[in-house]
Amino acid sequence: MKRILITGALGQIGSELTLKLRDIYGTDNVIATDIKKNNSEAAQSGPFETVDVTDLNKMVEIAKKYNVDTVMHLAALLSATAEAKPVFAWNLNMGGLMNGLETARELNAQFFTPSSIGAFGPSTPKDQTPQDTIMRPTTMYGVNKVAGELLADYYFHKFGVDTRGLRFPGLISYVAMPGGGTTDYAVEIYYEAVKNGKYTSYIDKGTYMDMMYMPDALNAIVDLMEADSAKLQHRNSFNVTAMSFDPEEIAASIAKYVPGFEISYDVDPARQKIADSWPNSIDARAAKEEWGFKFEYDLDRMTKDMLEKLRQKL
Ligand code: SER
């Protein structure tokens, strides 16, 4: 990775990944793109181009203009939004991914795109979900993610594109809001804890999902992209996770730092249904064995850092 094009660079992951990659590889070597520019640091601190990922010609044109050797395709709709707009989600998530892969093929570039715990479904084993297992998701987002993993594998086998990917759990950060995901409650709860000392959860108690703090997610992306290609048996679909909790447990963690913090429930059936179809906890051993995946933040450490950072921010 020396010269990197990022799509969806102003989204939840991109807002921070862009800055991290600029630190590592140099500001001018990381080209941020998104459908619209904004005032964020990712948009303002280095090269930025407006790119709609459904426009292949524009994506290739920008990739060639900067002569990139890596494409990181992050632009996508998350699970709850995709469920509300399934046709739009298919066109954006799959069309965008095809264009990202085609751009990587044309430039002979390395390629990264995130998959998700959303790629699993109700018939998947729920606890310590294995790396290789049943994948019959019941959401449009999940269908997109499974198809995306297969498509990225296809581009590797068929065209030799060095594709790589991670099945991310819910990602938690204080920088950019996720927007439209099922795991977003675990971000919102920290904002509400700082602002109001209480939170009403749309996910029910007892619902366990995997999660990870953004700094660990960013390190995982860099480490995977820098890993020896020959060692990657599961190159487009590594399970990664740092913790699994339900709303009661994250609330208890917050209460350690926000005395009197209270959680209540007003369950959203649509997002609850999605959460119920996903694993309780996934097994990340393949990522550890094949490229040394590791994480630093458990629930309490993340809570402490999130609350500190949000108190400064808000
Ligand atoms: N955070 C994502 C979502 O909830 C999971 O990949 O959609």
PDB file of C-alpha atoms and ligand atoms in Angstrom:
ATOM      1  CA  MET A   1       0.000   0.000   0.000  1.00  0.00           C
ATOM      2  CA  LYS A   2       1.605   3.231  -1.100  1.00  0.00           C
ATOM      3  CA  ARG A   3      -1.050   5.197  -2.961  1.00  0.00           C
ATOM      4  CA  ILE A   4      -4.571   4.528  -1.822  1.00  0.00           C
ATOM      5  CA  LEU A   5      -8.006   5.454  -3.176  1.00  0.00           C
ATOM      6  CA  ILE A   6     -10.779   5.309  -0.556  1.00  0.00           C
ATOM      7  CA  THR A   7     -14.472   5.336  -1.456  1.00  0.00           C
ATOM      8  CA  GLY A   8     -16.974   6.323   1.218  1.00  0.00           C
ATOM      9  CA  ALA A   9     -14.093   8.186   2.869  1.00  0.00           C
ATOM     10  CA  LEU A  10     -16.437  10.473   4.803  1.00  0.00           C
ATOM     11  CA  GLY A  11     -18.453   7.629   6.307  1.00  0.00           C
ATOM     12  CA  GLN A  12     -18.130   5.950   9.690  1.00  0.00           C
ATOM     13  CA  ILE A  13     -14.938   3.999   8.947  1.00  0.00           C
ATOM     14  CA  GLY A  14     -13.510   6.265   6.245  1.00  0.00           C
ATOM     15  CA  SER A  15     -13.524   9.428   8.370  1.00  0.00           C
ATOM     16  CA  GLU A  16     -10.900   7.848  10.610  1.00  0.00           C
ATOM     17  CA  LEU A  17      -9.205   5.399   8.240  1.00  0.00           C
ATOM     18  CA  THR A  18      -8.327   8.243   5.852  1.00  0.00           C
ATOM     19  CA  LEU A  19      -6.476  10.108   8.616  1.00  0.00           C
ATOM     20  CA  LYS A  20      -4.715   7.001   9.891  1.00  0.00           C
ATOM     21  CA  LEU A  21      -3.511   6.045   6.409  1.00  0.00           C
ATOM     22  CA  ARG A  22      -2.335   9.626   5.780  1.00  0.00           C
ATOM     23  CA  ASP A  23      -0.257   9.377   8.970  1.00  0.00           C
ATOM     24  CA  ILE A  24       1.297   6.093   7.876  1.00  0.00           C
ATOM     25  CA  TYR A  25       1.703   6.493   4.106  1.00  0.00           C
ATOM     26  CA  GLY A  26       1.781  10.289   3.665  1.00  0.00           C
ATOM     27  CA  THR A  27      -1.034  12.780   3.135  1.00  0.00           C
ATOM     28  CA  ASP A  28      -0.719  13.006  -0.649  1.00  0.00           C
ATOM     29  CA  ASN A  29      -0.777   9.221  -1.012  1.00  0.00           C
ATOM     30  CA  VAL A  30      -4.303   8.820   0.355  1.00  0.00           C
ATOM     31  CA  ILE A  31      -7.057  10.022  -1.979  1.00  0.00           C
ATOM     32  CA  ALA A  32     -10.345  10.402  -0.154  1.00  0.00           C
ATOM     33  CA  THR A  33     -13.500  10.169  -2.270  1.00  0.00           C
ATOM     34  CA  ASP A  34     -17.168  10.384  -1.421  1.00  0.00           C
ATOM     35  CA  ILE A  35     -20.387  11.369  -3.116  1.00  0.00           C
ATOM     36  CA  LYS A  36     -20.278  14.830  -1.500  1.00  0.00           C
ATOM     37  CA  LYS A  37     -17.548  16.875   0.135  1.00  0.00           C
ATOM     38  CA  ASN A  38     -17.992  18.202   3.674  1.00  0.00           C
ATOM     39  CA  ASN A  39     -15.964  20.108   6.268  1.00  0.00           C
ATOM     40  CA  SER A  40     -14.560  17.049   8.040  1.00  0.00           C
ATOM     41  CA  GLU A  41     -10.834  16.572   8.538  1.00  0.00           C
ATOM     42  CA  ALA A  42     -10.821  13.613   6.142  1.00  0.00           C
ATOM     43  CA  ALA A  43     -12.214  15.845   3.374  1.00  0.00           C
ATOM     44  CA  GLN A  44     -10.027  18.850   4.116  1.00  0.00           C
ATOM     45  CA  SER A  45      -6.654  17.430   5.157  1.00  0.00           C
ATOM     46  CA  GLY A  46      -5.497  16.034   1.798  1.00  0.00           C
ATOM     47  CA  PRO A  47      -6.526  15.046  -1.721  1.00  0.00           C
ATOM     48  CA  PHE A  48     -10.319  14.723  -2.109  1.00  0.00           C
ATOM     49  CA  GLU A  49     -12.414  13.891  -5.186  1.00  0.00           C
ATOM     50  CA  THR A  50     -16.173  13.638  -5.578  1.00  0.00           C
ATOM     51  CA  VAL A  51     -16.969  10.107  -6.765  1.00  0.00           C
ATOM     52  CA  ASP A  52     -20.325   8.366  -7.018  1.00  0.00           C
ATOM     53  CA  VAL A  53     -19.403   4.672  -6.704  1.00  0.00           C
ATOM     54  CA  THR A  54     -22.094   3.687  -9.198  1.00  0.00           C
ATOM     55  CA  ASP A  55     -20.100   5.599 -11.856  1.00  0.00           C
ATOM     56  CA  LEU A  56     -17.334   3.217 -12.979  1.00  0.00           C
ATOM     57  CA  ASN A  57     -15.808   5.622 -15.498  1.00  0.00           C
ATOM     58  CA  LYS A  58     -15.309   8.317 -12.884  1.00  0.00           C
ATOM     59  CA  MET A  59     -13.835   5.869 -10.390  1.00  0.00           C
ATOM     60  CA  VAL A  60     -11.315   4.554 -12.910  1.00  0.00           C
ATOM     61  CA  GLU A  61     -10.529   8.093 -14.083  1.00  0.00           C
ATOM     62  CA  ILE A  62      -9.695   9.245 -10.550  1.00  0.00           C
ATOM     63  CA  ALA A  63      -7.752   6.042  -9.780  1.00  0.00           C
ATOM     64  CA  LYS A  64      -5.643   6.642 -12.922  1.00  0.00           C
ATOM     65  CA  LYS A  65      -5.225  10.355 -12.248  1.00  0.00           C
ATOM     66  CA  TYR A  66      -3.497   9.519  -8.955  1.00  0.00           C
ATOM     67  CA  ASN A  67      -1.964   6.257 -10.163  1.00  0.00           C
ATOM     68  CA  VAL A  68      -3.181   4.342  -7.102  1.00  0.00           C
ATOM     69  CA  ASP A  69      -1.954   0.864  -6.162  1.00  0.00           C
ATOM     70  CA  THR A  70      -4.677   0.189  -3.581  1.00  0.00           C
ATOM     71  CA  VAL A  71      -8.466   0.594  -3.618  1.00  0.00           C
ATOM     72  CA  MET A  72     -10.338   0.603  -0.309  1.00  0.00           C
ATOM     73  CA  HIS A  73     -14.013   0.391  -1.034  1.00  0.00           C
ATOM     74  CA  LEU A  74     -16.059   1.538   1.969  1.00  0.00           C
ATOM     75  CA  ALA A  75     -19.127   3.150   0.375  1.00  0.00           C
ATOM     76  CA  ALA A  76     -22.232   1.149   1.316  1.00  0.00           C
ATOM     77  CA  LEU A  77     -25.603   1.299   3.023  1.00  0.00           C
ATOM     78  CA  LEU A  78     -25.789  -0.311   6.483  1.00  0.00           C
ATOM     79  CA  SER A  79     -28.286  -2.976   7.509  1.00  0.00           C
ATOM     80  CA  ALA A  80     -31.338  -1.056   8.721  1.00  0.00           C
ATOM     81  CA  THR A  81     -31.294   1.445   5.838  1.00  0.00           C
ATOM     82  CA  ALA A  82     -30.731  -1.370   3.347  1.00  0.00           C
ATOM     83  CA  GLU A  83     -33.740  -3.197   4.792  1.00  0.00           C
ATOM     84  CA  ALA A  84     -35.881  -0.088   4.327  1.00  0.00           C
ATOM     85  CA  LYS A  85     -34.646   0.457   0.732  1.00  0.00           C
ATOM     86  CA  PRO A  86     -33.656  -2.976  -0.585  1.00  0.00           C
ATOM     87  CA  VAL A  87     -33.508  -2.190  -4.312  1.00  0.00           C
ATOM     88  CA  PHE A  88     -31.471   0.961  -3.760  1.00  0.00           C
ATOM     89  CA  ALA A  89     -29.227  -1.044  -1.412  1.00  0.00           C
ATOM     90  CA  TRP A  90     -28.629  -3.746  -4.008  1.00  0.00           C
ATOM     91  CA  ASN A  91     -27.750  -1.191  -6.654  1.00  0.00           C
ATOM     92  CA  LEU A  92     -25.437   0.811  -4.414  1.00  0.00           C
ATOM     93  CA  ASN A  93     -23.830  -2.016  -2.434  1.00  0.00           C
ATOM     94  CA  MET A  94     -23.362  -4.463  -5.294  1.00  0.00           C
ATOM     95  CA  GLY A  95     -22.955  -1.949  -8.138  1.00  0.00           C
ATOM     96  CA  GLY A  96     -20.439   0.026  -6.100  1.00  0.00           C
ATOM     97  CA  LEU A  97     -18.523  -3.106  -5.165  1.00  0.00           C
ATOM     98  CA  MET A  98     -18.351  -4.324  -8.784  1.00  0.00           C
ATOM     99  CA  ASN A  99     -17.015  -0.925  -9.818  1.00  0.00           C
ATOM    100  CA  GLY A 100     -14.459  -0.961  -7.005  1.00  0.00           C
ATOM    101  CA  LEU A 101     -13.280  -4.417  -8.056  1.00  0.00           C
ATOM    102  CA  GLU A 102     -13.168  -3.431 -11.716  1.00  0.00           C
ATOM    103  CA  THR A 103     -11.119  -0.351 -10.833  1.00  0.00           C
ATOM    104  CA  ALA A 104      -8.680  -2.542  -8.885  1.00  0.00           C
ATOM    105  CA  ARG A 105      -8.463  -4.968 -11.809  1.00  0.00           C
ATOM    106  CA  GLU A 106      -7.836  -2.209 -14.329  1.00  0.00           C
ATOM    107  CA  LEU A 107      -5.053  -0.693 -12.202  1.00  0.00           C
ATOM    108  CA  ASN A 108      -3.690  -4.007 -10.943  1.00  0.00           C
ATOM    109  CA  ALA A 109      -4.285  -2.641  -7.441  1.00  0.00           C
ATOM    110  CA  GLN A 110      -4.706  -4.305  -4.053  1.00  0.00           C
ATOM    111  CA  PHE A 111      -8.324  -4.200  -2.870  1.00  0.00           C
ATOM    112  CA  PHE A 112     -10.081  -4.028   0.499  1.00  0.00           C
ATOM    113  CA  THR A 113     -13.763  -4.026   1.364  1.00  0.00           C
ATOM    114  CA  PRO A 114     -15.494  -4.754   4.687  1.00  0.00           C
ATOM    115  CA  SER A 115     -17.893  -7.625   5.146  1.00  0.00           C
ATOM    116  CA  SER A 116     -19.904  -7.939   8.342  1.00  0.00           C
ATOM    117  CA  ILE A 117     -21.489 -10.166  10.969  1.00  0.00           C
ATOM    118  CA  GLY A 118     -24.577  -9.333   8.884  1.00  0.00           C
ATOM    119  CA  ALA A 119     -23.394 -11.964   6.401  1.00  0.00           C
ATOM    120  CA  PHE A 120     -24.631 -14.596   8.874  1.00  0.00           C
ATOM    121  CA  GLY A 121     -28.267 -15.579   9.302  1.00  0.00           C
ATOM    122  CA  PRO A 122     -30.720 -17.392  11.575  1.00  0.00           C
ATOM    123  CA  SER A 123     -29.465 -20.857  10.577  1.00  0.00           C
ATOM    124  CA  THR A 124     -25.841 -19.955  11.405  1.00  0.00           C
ATOM    125  CA  PRO A 125     -24.536 -21.361  14.727  1.00  0.00           C
ATOM    126  CA  LYS A 126     -25.042 -18.444  17.132  1.00  0.00           C
ATOM    127  CA  ASP A 127     -22.237 -18.857  19.660  1.00  0.00           C
ATOM    128  CA  GLN A 128     -18.567 -18.747  18.731  1.00  0.00           C
ATOM    129  CA  THR A 129     -19.746 -18.694  15.115  1.00  0.00           C
ATOM    130  CA  PRO A 130     -17.052 -20.503  13.132  1.00  0.00           C
ATOM    131  CA  GLN A 131     -15.063 -18.891  10.334  1.00  0.00           C
ATOM    132  CA  ASP A 132     -16.498 -21.358   7.810  1.00  0.00           C
ATOM    133  CA  THR A 133     -20.175 -22.050   8.443  1.00  0.00           C
ATOM    134  CA  ILE A 134     -23.744 -21.770   7.144  1.00  0.00           C
ATOM    135  CA  MET A 135     -24.392 -18.346   5.578  1.00  0.00           C
ATOM    136  CA  ARG A 136     -28.047 -17.802   4.731  1.00  0.00           C
ATOM    137  CA  PRO A 137     -28.689 -14.172   5.787  1.00  0.00           C
ATOM    138  CA  THR A 138     -32.272 -12.910   5.721  1.00  0.00           C
ATOM    139  CA  THR A 139     -31.500  -9.199   5.195  1.00  0.00           C
ATOM    140  CA  MET A 140     -30.652  -7.368   1.971  1.00  0.00           C
ATOM    141  CA  TYR A 141     -27.475  -6.117   3.684  1.00  0.00           C
ATOM    142  CA  GLY A 142     -26.504  -9.697   4.513  1.00  0.00           C
ATOM    143  CA  VAL A 143     -27.231 -10.890   0.989  1.00  0.00           C
ATOM    144  CA  ASN A 144     -24.999  -8.063  -0.291  1.00  0.00           C
ATOM    145  CA  LYS A 145     -22.206  -8.991   2.127  1.00  0.00           C
ATOM    146  CA  VAL A 146     -22.194 -12.709   1.286  1.00  0.00           C
ATOM    147  CA  ALA A 147     -22.322 -11.937  -2.427  1.00  0.00           C
ATOM    148  CA  GLY A 148     -19.544  -9.392  -1.887  1.00  0.00           C
ATOM    149  CA  GLU A 149     -17.280 -11.921  -0.167  1.00  0.00           C
ATOM    150  CA  LEU A 150     -17.830 -14.366  -3.030  1.00  0.00           C
ATOM    151  CA  LEU A 151     -17.294 -11.694  -5.668  1.00  0.00           C
ATOM    152  CA  ALA A 152     -14.026 -10.595  -4.081  1.00  0.00           C
ATOM    153  CA  ASP A 153     -12.894 -14.246  -3.957  1.00  0.00           C
ATOM    154  CA  TYR A 154     -13.862 -14.514  -7.636  1.00  0.00           C
ATOM    155  CA  TYR A 155     -11.732 -11.503  -8.597  1.00  0.00           C
ATOM    156  CA  PHE A 156      -8.781 -13.068  -6.785  1.00  0.00           C
ATOM    157  CA  HIS A 157      -9.106 -16.486  -8.420  1.00  0.00           C
ATOM    158  CA  LYS A 158     -10.202 -15.329 -11.851  1.00  0.00           C
ATOM    159  CA  PHE A 159      -8.156 -12.159 -12.349  1.00  0.00           C
ATOM    160  CA  GLY A 160      -5.447 -12.362  -9.671  1.00  0.00           C
ATOM    161  CA  VAL A 161      -6.616  -9.161  -7.941  1.00  0.00           C
ATOM    162  CA  ASP A 162      -5.172  -9.110  -4.390  1.00  0.00           C
ATOM    163  CA  THR A 163      -8.544  -8.777  -2.649  1.00  0.00           C
ATOM    164  CA  ARG A 164      -8.825  -8.791   1.148  1.00  0.00           C
ATOM    165  CA  GLY A 165     -11.664  -8.281   3.630  1.00  0.00           C
ATOM    166  CA  LEU A 166     -12.893  -8.518   7.208  1.00  0.00           C
ATOM    167  CA  ARG A 167     -16.242  -9.509   8.673  1.00  0.00           C
ATOM    168  CA  PHE A 168     -16.587  -6.562  11.045  1.00  0.00           C
ATOM    169  CA  PRO A 169     -18.863  -6.585  14.056  1.00  0.00           C
ATOM    170  CA  GLY A 170     -20.591  -3.380  15.194  1.00  0.00           C
ATOM    171  CA  LEU A 171     -17.983  -0.605  15.139  1.00  0.00           C
ATOM    172  CA  ILE A 172     -18.003   1.988  17.900  1.00  0.00           C
ATOM    173  CA  SER A 173     -16.428   5.408  17.610  1.00  0.00           C
ATOM    174  CA  TYR A 174     -16.780   9.006  18.765  1.00  0.00           C
ATOM    175  CA  VAL A 175     -15.843  10.592  15.423  1.00  0.00           C
ATOM    176  CA  ALA A 176     -18.477   9.902  12.734  1.00  0.00           C
ATOM    177  CA  MET A 177     -21.904   8.446  13.478  1.00  0.00           C
ATOM    178  CA  PRO A 178     -22.620   5.117  11.767  1.00  0.00           C
ATOM    179  CA  GLY A 179     -26.114   5.947  10.515  1.00  0.00           C
ATOM    180  CA  GLY A 180     -28.547   3.246   9.483  1.00  0.00           C
ATOM    181  CA  GLY A 181     -27.040   0.198  11.162  1.00  0.00           C
ATOM    182  CA  THR A 182     -28.488  -2.258  13.648  1.00  0.00           C
ATOM    183  CA  THR A 183     -25.552  -2.009  16.056  1.00  0.00           C
ATOM    184  CA  ASP A 184     -25.775   1.827  16.172  1.00  0.00           C
ATOM    185  CA  TYR A 185     -27.416   1.662  19.620  1.00  0.00           C
ATOM    186  CA  ALA A 186     -23.997   0.875  21.070  1.00  0.00           C
ATOM    187  CA  VAL A 187     -22.733   4.231  19.747  1.00  0.00           C
ATOM    188  CA  GLU A 188     -25.838   6.292  20.572  1.00  0.00           C
ATOM    189  CA  ILE A 189     -25.823   5.057  24.171  1.00  0.00           C
ATOM    190  CA  TYR A 190     -22.489   6.820  24.836  1.00  0.00           C
ATOM    191  CA  TYR A 191     -23.711  10.129  23.356  1.00  0.00           C
ATOM    192  CA  GLU A 192     -26.862   9.971  25.466  1.00  0.00           C
ATOM    193  CA  ALA A 193     -24.896   8.981  28.570  1.00  0.00           C
ATOM    194  CA  VAL A 194     -22.789  12.133  28.256  1.00  0.00           C
ATOM    195  CA  LYS A 195     -25.710  14.393  27.294  1.00  0.00           C
ATOM    196  CA  ASN A 196     -28.559  13.079  29.472  1.00  0.00           C
ATOM    197  CA  GLY A 197     -27.299  10.320  31.773  1.00  0.00           C
ATOM    198  CA  LYS A 198     -29.847   7.864  30.376  1.00  0.00           C
ATOM    199  CA  TYR A 199     -30.677   5.990  27.176  1.00  0.00           C
ATOM    200  CA  THR A 200     -33.723   4.325  25.650  1.00  0.00           C
ATOM    201  CA  SER A 201     -32.553   1.303  23.661  1.00  0.00           C
ATOM    202  CA  TYR A 202     -34.244   0.113  20.464  1.00  0.00           C
ATOM    203  CA  ILE A 203     -32.473  -3.248  20.924  1.00  0.00           C
ATOM    204  CA  ASP A 204     -33.895  -5.496  23.624  1.00  0.00           C
ATOM    205  CA  LYS A 205     -32.072  -6.711  26.739  1.00  0.00           C
ATOM    206  CA  GLY A 206     -30.502 -10.127  26.277  1.00  0.00           C
ATOM    207  CA  THR A 207     -29.584  -9.420  22.634  1.00  0.00           C
ATOM    208  CA  TYR A 208     -25.877 -10.165  22.250  1.00  0.00           C
ATOM    209  CA  MET A 209     -23.864  -8.872  19.287  1.00  0.00           C
ATOM    210  CA  ASP A 210     -20.161  -8.618  18.581  1.00  0.00           C
ATOM    211  CA  MET A 211     -18.555  -5.195  18.719  1.00  0.00           C
ATOM    212  CA  MET A 212     -15.173  -3.531  18.269  1.00  0.00           C
ATOM    213  CA  TYR A 213     -13.711  -0.106  19.070  1.00  0.00           C
ATOM    214  CA  MET A 214     -12.684   1.844  15.971  1.00  0.00           C
ATOM    215  CA  PRO A 215      -8.922   2.066  16.771  1.00  0.00           C
ATOM    216  CA  ASP A 216      -8.788  -1.747  16.791  1.00  0.00           C
ATOM    217  CA  ALA A 217     -10.775  -1.919  13.541  1.00  0.00           C
ATOM    218  CA  LEU A 218      -8.376   0.494  11.820  1.00  0.00           C
ATOM    219  CA  ASN A 219      -5.331  -1.472  13.002  1.00  0.00           C
ATOM    220  CA  ALA A 220      -6.949  -4.663  11.733  1.00  0.00           C
ATOM    221  CA  ILE A 221      -7.401  -3.157   8.262  1.00  0.00           C
ATOM    222  CA  VAL A 222      -3.780  -1.991   8.079  1.00  0.00           C
ATOM    223  CA  ASP A 223      -2.436  -5.295   9.431  1.00  0.00           C
ATOM    224  CA  LEU A 224      -4.520  -7.351   7.003  1.00  0.00           C
ATOM    225  CA  MET A 225      -3.438  -5.232   4.029  1.00  0.00           C
ATOM    226  CA  GLU A 226       0.231  -5.514   5.054  1.00  0.00           C
ATOM    227  CA  ALA A 227       0.035  -9.284   5.668  1.00  0.00           C
ATOM    228  CA  ASP A 228       1.827 -11.816   3.500  1.00  0.00           C
ATOM    229  CA  SER A 229      -0.626 -12.709   0.738  1.00  0.00           C
ATOM    230  CA  ALA A 230       0.488 -16.345   0.674  1.00  0.00           C
ATOM    231  CA  LYS A 231      -0.689 -16.850   4.281  1.00  0.00           C
ATOM    232  CA  LEU A 232      -4.279 -15.683   3.695  1.00  0.00           C
ATOM    233  CA  GLN A 233      -6.492 -18.737   3.365  1.00  0.00           C
ATOM    234  CA  HIS A 234      -9.677 -16.762   4.161  1.00  0.00           C
ATOM    235  CA  ARG A 235      -8.669 -13.594   2.368  1.00  0.00           C
ATOM    236  CA  ASN A 236     -12.059 -11.878   1.938  1.00  0.00           C
ATOM    237  CA  SER A 237     -13.977 -12.908   4.978  1.00  0.00           C
ATOM    238  CA  PHE A 238     -12.031 -12.974   8.233  1.00  0.00           C
ATOM    239  CA  ASN A 239     -14.199 -13.025  11.360  1.00  0.00           C
ATOM    240  CA  VAL A 240     -12.891 -10.279  13.684  1.00  0.00           C
ATOM    241  CA  THR A 241     -14.297  -9.194  17.025  1.00  0.00           C
ATOM    242  CA  ALA A 242     -13.154  -7.696  20.314  1.00  0.00           C
ATOM    243  CA  MET A 243     -16.182  -8.192  22.561  1.00  0.00           C
ATOM    244  CA  SER A 244     -19.782  -9.327  22.718  1.00  0.00           C
ATOM    245  CA  PHE A 245     -22.376  -7.719  24.976  1.00  0.00           C
ATOM    246  CA  ASP A 246     -26.078  -7.021  25.333  1.00  0.00           C
ATOM    247  CA  PRO A 247     -27.618  -3.619  26.201  1.00  0.00           C
ATOM    248  CA  GLU A 248     -27.590  -4.415  29.945  1.00  0.00           C
ATOM    249  CA  GLU A 249     -23.855  -5.071  29.919  1.00  0.00           C
ATOM    250  CA  ILE A 250     -22.871  -1.934  28.038  1.00  0.00           C
ATOM    251  CA  ALA A 251     -25.177   0.054  30.344  1.00  0.00           C
ATOM    252  CA  ALA A 252     -23.468  -1.505  33.389  1.00  0.00           C
ATOM    253  CA  SER A 253     -20.075  -0.586  31.961  1.00  0.00           C
ATOM    254  CA  ILE A 254     -21.204   3.032  31.416  1.00  0.00           C
ATOM    255  CA  ALA A 255     -22.675   3.207  34.935  1.00  0.00           C
ATOM    256  CA  LYS A 256     -19.157   2.615  36.311  1.00  0.00           C
ATOM    257  CA  TYR A 257     -18.132   5.989  34.865  1.00  0.00           C
ATOM    258  CA  VAL A 258     -21.494   7.812  34.796  1.00  0.00           C
ATOM    259  CA  PRO A 259     -23.025   7.327  38.231  1.00  0.00           C
ATOM    260  CA  GLY A 260     -26.790   6.837  38.095  1.00  0.00           C
ATOM    261  CA  PHE A 261     -26.805   6.047  34.360  1.00  0.00           C
ATOM    262  CA  GLU A 262     -30.068   4.346  33.407  1.00  0.00           C
ATOM    263  CA  ILE A 263     -31.164   2.279  30.437  1.00  0.00           C
ATOM    264  CA  SER A 264     -34.776   1.724  29.379  1.00  0.00           C
ATOM    265  CA  TYR A 265     -36.276  -0.008  26.364  1.00  0.00           C
ATOM    266  CA  ASP A 266     -38.487   0.885  23.430  1.00  0.00           C
ATOM    267  CA  VAL A 267     -37.734  -1.971  21.058  1.00  0.00           C
ATOM    268  CA  ASP A 268     -37.819  -1.316  17.304  1.00  0.00           C
ATOM    269  CA  PRO A 269     -39.187  -4.551  15.767  1.00  0.00           C
ATOM    270  CA  ALA A 270     -37.392  -4.007  12.445  1.00  0.00           C
ATOM    271  CA  ARG A 271     -33.916  -3.637  13.911  1.00  0.00           C
ATOM    272  CA  GLN A 272     -34.566  -6.242  16.621  1.00  0.00           C
ATOM    273  CA  LYS A 273     -35.447  -8.756  13.913  1.00  0.00           C
ATOM    274  CA  ILE A 274     -32.137  -8.064  12.168  1.00  0.00           C
ATOM    275  CA  ALA A 275     -30.198  -8.353  15.446  1.00  0.00           C
ATOM    276  CA  ASP A 276     -31.923 -11.645  16.274  1.00  0.00           C
ATOM    277  CA  SER A 277     -30.766 -13.103  12.953  1.00  0.00           C
ATOM    278  CA  TRP A 278     -27.081 -12.355  13.720  1.00  0.00           C
ATOM    279  CA  PRO A 279     -24.613 -14.290  15.905  1.00  0.00           C
ATOM    280  CA  ASN A 280     -24.210 -13.734  19.646  1.00  0.00           C
ATOM    281  CA  SER A 281     -20.434 -14.043  19.325  1.00  0.00           C
ATOM    282  CA  ILE A 282     -18.062 -15.005  16.531  1.00  0.00           C
ATOM    283  CA  ASP A 283     -14.780 -16.928  16.514  1.00  0.00           C
ATOM    284  CA  ALA A 284     -11.831 -14.849  15.259  1.00  0.00           C
ATOM    285  CA  ARG A 285      -9.172 -17.565  15.408  1.00  0.00           C
ATOM    286  CA  ALA A 286      -8.528 -17.700  11.648  1.00  0.00           C
ATOM    287  CA  ALA A 287      -7.653 -13.978  11.639  1.00  0.00           C
ATOM    288  CA  LYS A 288      -5.300 -14.496  14.595  1.00  0.00           C
ATOM    289  CA  GLU A 289      -3.612 -17.488  12.999  1.00  0.00           C
ATOM    290  CA  GLU A 290      -3.327 -16.256   9.404  1.00  0.00           C
ATOM    291  CA  TRP A 291      -2.221 -12.636   9.936  1.00  0.00           C
ATOM    292  CA  GLY A 292      -1.923 -12.012  13.673  1.00  0.00           C
ATOM    293  CA  PHE A 293      -5.184 -10.168  14.373  1.00  0.00           C
ATOM    294  CA  LYS A 294      -5.214  -8.580  17.833  1.00  0.00           C
ATOM    295  CA  PHE A 295      -7.210  -5.954  19.693  1.00  0.00           C
ATOM    296  CA  GLU A 296      -6.557  -3.663  22.652  1.00  0.00           C
ATOM    297  CA  TYR A 297      -9.981  -2.512  23.800  1.00  0.00           C
ATOM    298  CA  ASP A 298     -12.383  -4.611  25.845  1.00  0.00           C
ATOM    299  CA  LEU A 299     -15.752  -3.195  26.919  1.00  0.00           C
ATOM    300  CA  ASP A 300     -14.629  -1.217  29.984  1.00  0.00           C
ATOM    301  CA  ARG A 301     -11.520   0.193  28.330  1.00  0.00           C
ATOM    302  CA  MET A 302     -13.602   1.290  25.346  1.00  0.00           C
ATOM    303  CA  THR A 303     -16.260   2.812  27.606  1.00  0.00           C
ATOM    304  CA  LYS A 304     -13.669   4.851  29.515  1.00  0.00           C
ATOM    305  CA  ASP A 305     -12.115   6.182  26.303  1.00  0.00           C
ATOM    306  CA  MET A 306     -15.443   6.844  24.545  1.00  0.00           C
ATOM    307  CA  LEU A 307     -16.787   8.835  27.495  1.00  0.00           C
ATOM    308  CA  GLU A 308     -13.575  10.872  27.828  1.00  0.00           C
ATOM    309  CA  LYS A 309     -13.496  11.698  24.118  1.00  0.00           C
ATOM    310  CA  LEU A 310     -17.213  12.497  23.939  1.00  0.00           C
ATOM    311  CA  ARG A 311     -17.014  14.789  26.959  1.00  0.00           C
ATOM    312  CA  GLN A 312     -14.351  16.787  25.101  1.00  0.00           C
ATOM    313  CA  LYS A 313     -16.322  16.705  21.853  1.00  0.00           C
ATOM    314  CA  LEU A 314     -19.747  17.633  23.218  1.00  0.00           C
TER     315      LEU A 314
HETATM  316  N1  SER B   1     -22.796  -2.121  12.040  1.00  0.00           N
HETATM  317  C1  SER B   1     -23.399  -2.820  10.946  1.00  0.00           C
HETATM  318  C2  SER B   1     -24.870  -2.670  10.926  1.00  0.00           C
HETATM  319  O1  SER B   1     -25.448  -2.630  11.969  1.00  0.00           O
HETATM  320  C3  SER B   1     -23.036  -4.270  10.984  1.00  0.00           C
HETATM  321  O2  SER B   1     -22.173  -4.548   9.958  1.00  0.00           O
HETATM  322  O3  SER B   1     -25.455  -2.625   9.905  1.00  0.00           O
END
